[in-house]
mmCIF file of C-alpha atoms and ligand atoms in Angstrom:
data_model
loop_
_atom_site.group_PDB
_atom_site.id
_atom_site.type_symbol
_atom_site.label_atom_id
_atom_site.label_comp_id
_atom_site.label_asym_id
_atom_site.label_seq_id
_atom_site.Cartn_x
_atom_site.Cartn_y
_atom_site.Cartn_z
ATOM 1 C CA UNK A 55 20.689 -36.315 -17.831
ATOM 2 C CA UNK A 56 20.733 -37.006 -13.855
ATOM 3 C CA UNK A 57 23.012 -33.720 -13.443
ATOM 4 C CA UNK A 58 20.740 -31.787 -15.337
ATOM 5 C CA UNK A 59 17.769 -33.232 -13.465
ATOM 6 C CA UNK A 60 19.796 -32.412 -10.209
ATOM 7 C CA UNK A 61 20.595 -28.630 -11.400
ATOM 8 C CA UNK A 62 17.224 -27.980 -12.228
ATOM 9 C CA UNK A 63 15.949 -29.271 -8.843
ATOM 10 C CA UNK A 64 18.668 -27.047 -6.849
ATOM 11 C CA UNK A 65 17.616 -23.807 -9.002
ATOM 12 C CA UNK A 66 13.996 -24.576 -7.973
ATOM 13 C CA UNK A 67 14.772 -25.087 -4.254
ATOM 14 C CA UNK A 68 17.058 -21.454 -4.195
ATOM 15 C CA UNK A 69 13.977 -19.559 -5.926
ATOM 16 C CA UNK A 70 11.404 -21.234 -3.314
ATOM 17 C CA UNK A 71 13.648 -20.129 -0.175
ATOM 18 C CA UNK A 72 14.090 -16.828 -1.726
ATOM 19 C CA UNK A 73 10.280 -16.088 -1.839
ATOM 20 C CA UNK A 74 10.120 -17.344 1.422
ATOM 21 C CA UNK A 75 13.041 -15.036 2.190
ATOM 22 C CA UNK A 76 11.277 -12.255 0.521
ATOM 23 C CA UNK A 77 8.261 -12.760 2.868
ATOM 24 C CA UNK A 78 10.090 -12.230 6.063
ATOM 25 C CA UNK A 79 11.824 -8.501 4.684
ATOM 26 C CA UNK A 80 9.946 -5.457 5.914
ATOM 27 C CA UNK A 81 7.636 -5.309 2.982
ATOM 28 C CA UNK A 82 4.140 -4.821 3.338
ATOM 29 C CA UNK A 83 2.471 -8.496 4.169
ATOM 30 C CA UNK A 84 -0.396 -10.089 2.473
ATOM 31 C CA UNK A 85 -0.026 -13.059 4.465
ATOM 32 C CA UNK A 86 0.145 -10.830 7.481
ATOM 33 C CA UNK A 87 -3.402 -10.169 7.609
ATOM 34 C CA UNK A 88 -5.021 -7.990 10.335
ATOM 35 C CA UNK A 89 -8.795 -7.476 9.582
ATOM 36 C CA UNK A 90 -11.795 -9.780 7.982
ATOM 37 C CA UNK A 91 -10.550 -8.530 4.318
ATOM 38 C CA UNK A 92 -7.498 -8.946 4.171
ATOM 39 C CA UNK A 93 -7.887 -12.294 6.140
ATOM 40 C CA UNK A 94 -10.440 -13.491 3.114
ATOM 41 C CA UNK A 95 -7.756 -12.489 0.329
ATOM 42 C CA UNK A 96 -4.840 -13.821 2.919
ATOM 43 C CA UNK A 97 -6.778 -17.376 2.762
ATOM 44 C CA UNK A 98 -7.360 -16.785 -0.885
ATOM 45 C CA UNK A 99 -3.462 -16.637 -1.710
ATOM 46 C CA UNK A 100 -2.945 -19.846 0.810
ATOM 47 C CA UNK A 101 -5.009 -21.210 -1.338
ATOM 48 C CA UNK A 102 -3.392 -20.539 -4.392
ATOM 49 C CA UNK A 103 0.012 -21.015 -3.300
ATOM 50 C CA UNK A 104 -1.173 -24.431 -2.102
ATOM 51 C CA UNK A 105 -2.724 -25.179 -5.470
ATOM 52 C CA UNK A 106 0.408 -24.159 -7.359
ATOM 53 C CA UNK A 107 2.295 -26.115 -5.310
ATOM 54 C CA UNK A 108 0.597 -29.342 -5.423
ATOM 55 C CA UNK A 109 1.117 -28.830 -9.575
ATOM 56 C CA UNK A 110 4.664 -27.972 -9.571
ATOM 57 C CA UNK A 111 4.998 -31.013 -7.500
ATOM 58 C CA UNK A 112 2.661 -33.381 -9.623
ATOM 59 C CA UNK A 113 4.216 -32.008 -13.002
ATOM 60 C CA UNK A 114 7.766 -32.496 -12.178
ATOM 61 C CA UNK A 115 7.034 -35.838 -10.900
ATOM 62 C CA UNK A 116 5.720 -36.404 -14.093
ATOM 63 C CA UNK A 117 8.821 -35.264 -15.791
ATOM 64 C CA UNK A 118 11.051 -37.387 -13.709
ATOM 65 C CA UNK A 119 8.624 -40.403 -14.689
ATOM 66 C CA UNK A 120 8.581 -39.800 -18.166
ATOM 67 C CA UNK A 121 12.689 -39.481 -18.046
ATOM 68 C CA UNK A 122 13.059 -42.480 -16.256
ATOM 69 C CA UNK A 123 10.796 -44.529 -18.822
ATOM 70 C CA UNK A 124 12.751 -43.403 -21.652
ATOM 71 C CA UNK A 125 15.552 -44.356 -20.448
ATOM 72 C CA UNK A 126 14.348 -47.757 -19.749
ATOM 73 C CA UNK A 127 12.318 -48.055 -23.398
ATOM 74 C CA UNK A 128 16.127 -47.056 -24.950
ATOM 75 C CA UNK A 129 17.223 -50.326 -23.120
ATOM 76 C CA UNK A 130 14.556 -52.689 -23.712
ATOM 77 C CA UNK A 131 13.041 -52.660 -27.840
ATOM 78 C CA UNK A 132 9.749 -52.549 -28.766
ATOM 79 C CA UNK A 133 7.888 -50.600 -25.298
ATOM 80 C CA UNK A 134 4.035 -50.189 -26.351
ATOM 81 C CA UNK A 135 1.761 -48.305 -24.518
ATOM 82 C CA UNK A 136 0.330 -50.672 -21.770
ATOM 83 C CA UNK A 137 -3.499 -49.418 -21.500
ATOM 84 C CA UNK A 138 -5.763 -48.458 -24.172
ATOM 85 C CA UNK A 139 -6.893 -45.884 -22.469
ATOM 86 C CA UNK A 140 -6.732 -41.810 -23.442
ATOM 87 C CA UNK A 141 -3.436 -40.739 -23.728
ATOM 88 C CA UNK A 142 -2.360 -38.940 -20.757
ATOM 89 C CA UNK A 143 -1.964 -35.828 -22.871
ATOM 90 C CA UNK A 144 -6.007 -35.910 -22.443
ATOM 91 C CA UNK A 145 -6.218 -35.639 -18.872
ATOM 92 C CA UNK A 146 -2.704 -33.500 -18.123
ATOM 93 C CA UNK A 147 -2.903 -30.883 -20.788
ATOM 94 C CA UNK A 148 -7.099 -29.828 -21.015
ATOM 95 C CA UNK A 149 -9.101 -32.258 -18.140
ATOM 96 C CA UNK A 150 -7.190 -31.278 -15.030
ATOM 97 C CA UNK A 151 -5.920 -27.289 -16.360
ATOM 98 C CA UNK A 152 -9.425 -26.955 -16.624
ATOM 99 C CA UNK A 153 -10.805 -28.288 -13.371
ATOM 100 C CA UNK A 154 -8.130 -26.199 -11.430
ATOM 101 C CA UNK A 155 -8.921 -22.904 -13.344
ATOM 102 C CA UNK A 156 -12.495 -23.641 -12.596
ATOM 103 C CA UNK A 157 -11.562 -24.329 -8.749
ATOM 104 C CA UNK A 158 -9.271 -20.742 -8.803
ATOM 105 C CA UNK A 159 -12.217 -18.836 -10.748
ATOM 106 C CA UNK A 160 -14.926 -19.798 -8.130
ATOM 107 C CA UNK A 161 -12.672 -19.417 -5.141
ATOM 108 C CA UNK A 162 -11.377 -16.273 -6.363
ATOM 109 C CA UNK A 163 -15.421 -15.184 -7.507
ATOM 110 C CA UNK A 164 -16.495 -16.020 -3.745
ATOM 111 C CA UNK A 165 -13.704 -13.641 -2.372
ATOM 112 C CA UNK A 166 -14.796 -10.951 -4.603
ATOM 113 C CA UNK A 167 -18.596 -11.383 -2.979
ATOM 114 C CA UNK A 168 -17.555 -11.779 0.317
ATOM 115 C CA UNK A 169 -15.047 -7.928 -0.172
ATOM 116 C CA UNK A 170 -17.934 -6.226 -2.298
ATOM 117 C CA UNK A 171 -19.764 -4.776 1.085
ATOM 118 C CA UNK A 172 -22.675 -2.322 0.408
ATOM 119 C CA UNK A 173 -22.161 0.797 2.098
ATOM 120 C CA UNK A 174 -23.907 1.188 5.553
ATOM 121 C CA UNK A 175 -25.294 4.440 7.009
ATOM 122 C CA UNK A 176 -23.293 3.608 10.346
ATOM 123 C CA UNK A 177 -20.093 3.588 8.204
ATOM 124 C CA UNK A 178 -17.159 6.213 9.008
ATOM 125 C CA UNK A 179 -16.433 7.748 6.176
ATOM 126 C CA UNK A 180 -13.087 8.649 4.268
ATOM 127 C CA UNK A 181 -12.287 10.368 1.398
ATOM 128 C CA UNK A 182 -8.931 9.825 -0.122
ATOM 129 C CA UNK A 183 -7.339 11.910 -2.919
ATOM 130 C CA UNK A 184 -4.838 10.473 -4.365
ATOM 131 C CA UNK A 185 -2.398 13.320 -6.095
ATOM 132 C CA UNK A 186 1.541 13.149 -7.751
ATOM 133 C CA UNK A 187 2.691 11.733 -5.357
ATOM 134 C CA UNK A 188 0.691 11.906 -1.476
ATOM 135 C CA UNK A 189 -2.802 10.969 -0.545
ATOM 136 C CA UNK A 190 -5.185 13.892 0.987
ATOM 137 C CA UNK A 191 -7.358 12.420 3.794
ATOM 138 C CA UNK A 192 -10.800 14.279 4.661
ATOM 139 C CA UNK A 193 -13.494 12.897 7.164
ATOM 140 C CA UNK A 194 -16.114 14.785 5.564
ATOM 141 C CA UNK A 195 -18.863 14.296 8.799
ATOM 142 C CA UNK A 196 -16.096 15.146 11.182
ATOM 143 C CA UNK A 197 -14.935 18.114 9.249
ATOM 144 C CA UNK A 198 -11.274 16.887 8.724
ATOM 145 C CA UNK A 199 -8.562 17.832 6.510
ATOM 146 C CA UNK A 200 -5.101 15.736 6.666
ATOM 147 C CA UNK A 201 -2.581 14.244 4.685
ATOM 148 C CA UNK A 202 -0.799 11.100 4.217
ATOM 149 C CA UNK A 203 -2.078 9.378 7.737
ATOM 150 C CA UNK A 204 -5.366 7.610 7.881
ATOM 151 C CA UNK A 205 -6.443 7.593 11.646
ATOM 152 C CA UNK A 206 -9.373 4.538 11.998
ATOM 153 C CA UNK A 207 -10.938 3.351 15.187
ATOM 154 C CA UNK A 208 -10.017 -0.445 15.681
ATOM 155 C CA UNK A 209 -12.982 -2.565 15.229
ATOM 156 C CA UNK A 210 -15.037 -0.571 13.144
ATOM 157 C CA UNK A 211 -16.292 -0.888 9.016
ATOM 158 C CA UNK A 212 -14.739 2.344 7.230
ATOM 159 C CA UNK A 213 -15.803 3.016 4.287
ATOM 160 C CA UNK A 214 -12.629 4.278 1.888
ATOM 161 C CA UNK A 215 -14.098 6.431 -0.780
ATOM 162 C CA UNK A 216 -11.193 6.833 -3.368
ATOM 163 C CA UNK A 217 -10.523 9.408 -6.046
ATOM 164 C CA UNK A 218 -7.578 10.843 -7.876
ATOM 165 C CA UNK A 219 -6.404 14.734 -8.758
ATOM 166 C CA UNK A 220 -4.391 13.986 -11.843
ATOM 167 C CA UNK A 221 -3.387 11.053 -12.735
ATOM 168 C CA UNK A 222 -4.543 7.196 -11.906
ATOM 169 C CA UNK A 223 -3.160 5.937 -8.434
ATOM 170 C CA UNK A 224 -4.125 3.056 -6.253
ATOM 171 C CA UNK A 225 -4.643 2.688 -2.567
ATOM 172 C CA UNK A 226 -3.058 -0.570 -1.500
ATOM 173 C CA UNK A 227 -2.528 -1.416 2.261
ATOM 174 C CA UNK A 228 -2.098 -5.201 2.212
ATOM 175 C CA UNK A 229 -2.621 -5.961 5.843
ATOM 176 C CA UNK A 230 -5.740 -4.670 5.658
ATOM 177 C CA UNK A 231 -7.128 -4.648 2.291
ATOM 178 C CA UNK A 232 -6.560 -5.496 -1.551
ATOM 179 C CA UNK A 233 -5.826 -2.482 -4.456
ATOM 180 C CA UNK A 234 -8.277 -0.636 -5.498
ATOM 181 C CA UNK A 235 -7.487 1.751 -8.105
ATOM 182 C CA UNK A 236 -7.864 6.133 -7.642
ATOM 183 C CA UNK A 237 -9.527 7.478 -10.964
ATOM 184 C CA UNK A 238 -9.596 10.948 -12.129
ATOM 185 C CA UNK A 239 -13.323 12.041 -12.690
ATOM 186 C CA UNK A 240 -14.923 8.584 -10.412
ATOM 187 C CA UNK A 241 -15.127 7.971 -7.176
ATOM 188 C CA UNK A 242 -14.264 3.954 -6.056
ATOM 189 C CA UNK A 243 -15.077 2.563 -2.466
ATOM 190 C CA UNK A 244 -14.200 -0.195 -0.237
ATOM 191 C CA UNK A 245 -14.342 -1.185 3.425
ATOM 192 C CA UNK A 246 -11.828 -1.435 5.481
ATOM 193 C CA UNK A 247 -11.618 -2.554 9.054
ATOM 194 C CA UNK A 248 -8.510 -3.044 11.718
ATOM 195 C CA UNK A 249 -8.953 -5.991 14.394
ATOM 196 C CA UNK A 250 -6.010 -5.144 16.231
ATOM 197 C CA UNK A 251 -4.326 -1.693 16.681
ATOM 198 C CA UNK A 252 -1.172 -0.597 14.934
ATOM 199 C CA UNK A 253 0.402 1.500 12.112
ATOM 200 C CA UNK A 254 -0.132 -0.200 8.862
ATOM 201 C CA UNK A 255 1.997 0.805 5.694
ATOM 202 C CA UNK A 256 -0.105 1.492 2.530
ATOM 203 C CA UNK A 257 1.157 2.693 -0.909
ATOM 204 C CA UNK A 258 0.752 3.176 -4.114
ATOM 205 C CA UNK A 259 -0.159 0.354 -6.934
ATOM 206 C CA UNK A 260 -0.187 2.018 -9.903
ATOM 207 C CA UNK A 261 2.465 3.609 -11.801
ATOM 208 C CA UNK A 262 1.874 7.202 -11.690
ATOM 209 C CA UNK A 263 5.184 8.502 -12.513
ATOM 210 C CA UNK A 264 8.956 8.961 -11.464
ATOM 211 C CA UNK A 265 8.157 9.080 -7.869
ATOM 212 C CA UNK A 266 5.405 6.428 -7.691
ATOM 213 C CA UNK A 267 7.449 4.229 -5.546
ATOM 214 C CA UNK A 268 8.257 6.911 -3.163
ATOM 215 C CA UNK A 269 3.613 7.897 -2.332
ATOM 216 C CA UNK A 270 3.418 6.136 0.818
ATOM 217 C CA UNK A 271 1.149 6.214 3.635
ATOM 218 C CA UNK A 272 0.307 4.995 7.198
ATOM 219 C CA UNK A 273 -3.094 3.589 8.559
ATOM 220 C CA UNK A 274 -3.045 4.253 12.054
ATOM 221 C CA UNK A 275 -5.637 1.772 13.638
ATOM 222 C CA UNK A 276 -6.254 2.894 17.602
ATOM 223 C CA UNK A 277 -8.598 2.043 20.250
ATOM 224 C CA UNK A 278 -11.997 3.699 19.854
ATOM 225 C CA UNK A 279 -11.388 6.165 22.517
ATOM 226 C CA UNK A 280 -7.852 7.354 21.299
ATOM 227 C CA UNK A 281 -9.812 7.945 18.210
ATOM 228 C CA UNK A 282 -12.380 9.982 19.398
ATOM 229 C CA UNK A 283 -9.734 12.419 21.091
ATOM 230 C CA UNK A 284 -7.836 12.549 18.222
ATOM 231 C CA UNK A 285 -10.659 13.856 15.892
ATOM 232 C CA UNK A 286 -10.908 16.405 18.586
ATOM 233 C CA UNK A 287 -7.526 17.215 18.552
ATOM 234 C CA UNK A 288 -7.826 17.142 14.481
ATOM 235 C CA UNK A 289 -10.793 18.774 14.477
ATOM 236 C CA UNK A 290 -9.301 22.094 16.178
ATOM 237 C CA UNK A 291 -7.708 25.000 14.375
ATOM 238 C CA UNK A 292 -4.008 25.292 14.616
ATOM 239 C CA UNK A 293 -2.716 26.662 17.984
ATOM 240 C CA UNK A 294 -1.387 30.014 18.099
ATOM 241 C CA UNK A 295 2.556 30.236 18.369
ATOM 242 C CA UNK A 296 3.318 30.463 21.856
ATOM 243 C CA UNK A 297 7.303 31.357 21.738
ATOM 244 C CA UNK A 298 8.704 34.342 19.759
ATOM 245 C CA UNK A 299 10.747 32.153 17.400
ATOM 246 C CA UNK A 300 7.339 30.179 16.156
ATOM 247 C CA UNK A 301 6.002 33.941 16.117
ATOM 248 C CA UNK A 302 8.468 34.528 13.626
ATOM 249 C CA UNK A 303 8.259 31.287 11.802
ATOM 250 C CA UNK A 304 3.973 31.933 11.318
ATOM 251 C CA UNK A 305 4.926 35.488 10.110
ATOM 252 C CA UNK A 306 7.298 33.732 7.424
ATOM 253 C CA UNK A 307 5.045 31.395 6.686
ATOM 254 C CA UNK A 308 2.008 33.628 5.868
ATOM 255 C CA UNK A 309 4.345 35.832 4.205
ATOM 256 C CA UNK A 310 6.155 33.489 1.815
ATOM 257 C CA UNK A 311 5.057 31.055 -1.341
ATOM 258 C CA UNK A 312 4.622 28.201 1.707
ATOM 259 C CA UNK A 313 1.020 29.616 2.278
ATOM 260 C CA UNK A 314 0.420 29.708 -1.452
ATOM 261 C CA UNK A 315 0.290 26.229 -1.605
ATOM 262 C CA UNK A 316 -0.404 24.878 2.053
ATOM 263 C CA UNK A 317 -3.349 25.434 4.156
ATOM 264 C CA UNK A 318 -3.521 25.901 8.170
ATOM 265 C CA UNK A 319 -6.751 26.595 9.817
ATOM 266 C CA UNK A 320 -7.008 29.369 11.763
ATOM 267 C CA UNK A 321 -4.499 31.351 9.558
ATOM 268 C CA UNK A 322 -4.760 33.208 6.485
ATOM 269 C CA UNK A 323 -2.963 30.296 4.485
ATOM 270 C CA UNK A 324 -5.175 29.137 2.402
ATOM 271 C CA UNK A 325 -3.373 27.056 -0.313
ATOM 272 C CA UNK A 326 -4.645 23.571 -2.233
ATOM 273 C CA UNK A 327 -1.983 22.322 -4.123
ATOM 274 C CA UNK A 328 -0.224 20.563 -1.100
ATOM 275 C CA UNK A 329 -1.113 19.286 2.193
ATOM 276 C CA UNK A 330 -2.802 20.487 4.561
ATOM 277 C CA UNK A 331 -0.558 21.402 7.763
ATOM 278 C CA UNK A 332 -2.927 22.449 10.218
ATOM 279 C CA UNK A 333 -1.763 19.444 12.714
ATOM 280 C CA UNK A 334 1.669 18.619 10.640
ATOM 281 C CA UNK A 335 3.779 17.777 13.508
ATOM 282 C CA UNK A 336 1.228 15.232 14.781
ATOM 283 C CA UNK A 337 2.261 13.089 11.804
ATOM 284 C CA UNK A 338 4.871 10.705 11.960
ATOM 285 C CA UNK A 339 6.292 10.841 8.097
ATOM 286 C CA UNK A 340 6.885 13.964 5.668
ATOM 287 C CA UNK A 341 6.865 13.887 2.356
ATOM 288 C CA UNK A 342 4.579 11.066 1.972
ATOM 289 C CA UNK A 343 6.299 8.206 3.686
ATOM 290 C CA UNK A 344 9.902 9.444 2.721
ATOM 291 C CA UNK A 345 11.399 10.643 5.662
ATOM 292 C CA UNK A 346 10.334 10.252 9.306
ATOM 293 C CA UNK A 347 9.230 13.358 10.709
ATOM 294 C CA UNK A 348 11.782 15.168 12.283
ATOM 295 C CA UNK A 349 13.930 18.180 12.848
ATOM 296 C CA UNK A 350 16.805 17.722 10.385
ATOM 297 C CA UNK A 351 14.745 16.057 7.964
ATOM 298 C CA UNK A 352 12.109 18.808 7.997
ATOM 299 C CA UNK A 353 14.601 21.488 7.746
ATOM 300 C CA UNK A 354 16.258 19.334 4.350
ATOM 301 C CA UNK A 355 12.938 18.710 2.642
ATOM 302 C CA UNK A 356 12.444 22.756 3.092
ATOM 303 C CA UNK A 357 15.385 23.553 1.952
ATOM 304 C CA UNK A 358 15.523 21.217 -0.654
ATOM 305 C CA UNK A 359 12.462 19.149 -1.489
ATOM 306 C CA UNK A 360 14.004 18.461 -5.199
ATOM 307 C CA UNK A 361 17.122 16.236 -3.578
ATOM 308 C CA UNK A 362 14.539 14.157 -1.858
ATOM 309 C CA UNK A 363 11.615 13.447 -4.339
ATOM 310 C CA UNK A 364 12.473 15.236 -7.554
ATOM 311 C CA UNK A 365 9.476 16.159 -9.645
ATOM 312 C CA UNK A 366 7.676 16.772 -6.505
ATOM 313 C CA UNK A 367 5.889 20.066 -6.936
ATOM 314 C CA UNK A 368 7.473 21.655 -3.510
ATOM 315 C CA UNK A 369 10.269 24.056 -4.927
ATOM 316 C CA UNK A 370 12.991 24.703 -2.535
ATOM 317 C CA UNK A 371 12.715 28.033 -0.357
ATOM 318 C CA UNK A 372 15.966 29.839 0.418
ATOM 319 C CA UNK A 373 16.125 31.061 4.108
ATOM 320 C CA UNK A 374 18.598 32.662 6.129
ATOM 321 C CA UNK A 375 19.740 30.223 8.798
ATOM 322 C CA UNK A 376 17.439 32.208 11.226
ATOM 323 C CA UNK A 377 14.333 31.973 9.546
ATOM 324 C CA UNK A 378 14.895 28.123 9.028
ATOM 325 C CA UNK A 379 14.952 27.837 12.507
ATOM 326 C CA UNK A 380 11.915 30.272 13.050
ATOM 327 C CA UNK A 381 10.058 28.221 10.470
ATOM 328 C CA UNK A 382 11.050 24.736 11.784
ATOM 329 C CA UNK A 383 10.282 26.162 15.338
ATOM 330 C CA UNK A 384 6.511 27.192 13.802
ATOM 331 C CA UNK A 385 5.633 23.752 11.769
ATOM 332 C CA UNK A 386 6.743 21.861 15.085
ATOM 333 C CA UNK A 387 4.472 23.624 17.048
ATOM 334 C CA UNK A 388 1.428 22.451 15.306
ATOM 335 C CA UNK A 389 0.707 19.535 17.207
HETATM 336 CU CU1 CUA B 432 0.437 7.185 -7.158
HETATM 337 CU CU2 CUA B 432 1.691 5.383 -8.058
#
């Protein structure tokens, strides 16, 4: 019995340091909270994880106990209960389950008060369309059309409106806030709000199909003044190509299926189905958090969206080595 006791004890204390392990990867931290939100539902899951501590520790106590005095009741005959009081059965199995669900129900309700914000005229205001599988970002009172990066001035409420093209997503970024779901046909806000600058990974919380784990996105959290020039920047059509080569990559790019499907102001392209790439190479990431945004990747995801994130709805566009380069040269020009 004591070397099953002991195996069960080492099994616990490998799964305990591999959530613990798990918590120092690269994946997105709850516990690494960086505004008030996330810092209520950070506390929240201290909480918990407190709580569910102090019962794994009280209940296996309990089981050692319990083991112990049976092995001493086999030794000695005729072991009676020594208090008349309610069996313990009483107080372990409906008293105390029901105090602590009672203590994680009002915590958990208080959270949910403190989170629900109403919205406030003074509020920036983003709209976020979620769509298989990248997130379109528009700042309606700005007049702003981007994709897959959410720009926010550090220090200040933003209100997230959330909706959905197609199918039901859900905007997650768990340094900042908790999941709120993307529904076809309803719109679903929050607030969220940076205290300290930084690029903080968001993605996707509900299964929306094979690529789900591959619609990632970046909130980019900057000081109020680095915000207010980049709406300028973001807020200006597309600058015209200034070498020959880009001249040659616009002409492809009006001329081909790209401007069927993508938009750039101040061009003819006009296209909804993808993102808008009016100021793509100010964006760090293509293909919604897939690949960083660079040369060779760019020129593979062209060439070959399908190898990257099949079922995407990018086909792949066959160029002549030339006009890969012209078009590359083009898309990297619009800063
Ligand atoms: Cu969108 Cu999962």
């Amino acid at each position: 019995m004591r070397r099953w006791i002991g195996k069960a004890f080492c099994w616990s204390a490998i799964l305990v340091s591999l959530l613990g392990a798990s918590a120092c990867s690269r994946a997105p931290a709850v516990l690494d909270p960086h505004g008030p939100a996330a810092v209520q539902i950070s506390g929240l899951s201290w909480l918990l994880i407190g709580l569910g501590t102090l019962v794994y520790v009280g209940v296996s106590g309990f089981l050692l106990a319990a083991l112990f005095r049976r092995r001493q009741a086999q030794r000695a005959v005729g072991v009676s209960r020594e208090n008349g009081g309610p069996p313990i059965v009483i107080w372990g199995g409906i008293v105390m389950p029901v105090v602590v669900l009672l203590i994680v129900f009002g915590l958990t309700l208080n959270t949910l008060i403190a989170l629900s914000a109403p919205e406030h005229p003074d509020e920036l205001v983003i709209n976020v369309i979620g769509h298989q599988w990248w997130w379109e970002v528009e700042y309606p009172a700005q007049e702003i059309l981007t994709a897959n990066e959410i720009h926010i001035p550090v220090g200040q409420p933003v209100r997230i409106r959330l909706m959905a093209e197609d199918v039901i997503h859900s905007f997650w970024v768990p340094q900042l806030h908790g999941k709120l779901d993307m529904i076809p046909g309803q719109t679903n806000t929050f607030r969220i709000q940076a205290d300290t600058p930084g690029a903080y990974r968001g993605l996707c919380a509900e299964f929306c199909g094979i690529q789900h784990a591959r619609m990632l996105f970046l909130v980019v959290a900057k000081a109020p003044a680095d915000f207010v020039a980049w709406v300028e920047t973001q807020r200006a059509p597309a600058a015209a190509p200034t070498t020959t080569l880009a001249e040659q990559g616009q002409a492809l790019f009006l001329d081909s299926t790209c401007a069927q499907c993508h938009a750039i102001a101040g061009t003819t392209a006009a296209g909804q189905l993808g993102p808008d790439l009016t100021h793509f190479a100010s964006r760090s990431e293509i293909a919604a958090g897939v690949l960083e945004n660079n040369r060779t990747n760019l020129a593979t995801w062209i060439t070959d969206p399908q190898k990257i994130k099949r079922g995407s709805l990018m086909p792949a566009t066959l160029l002549t080595v030339t006009e890969l380069e012209a078009l590359l040269a083009y898309l990297e020009s619009l800063k």
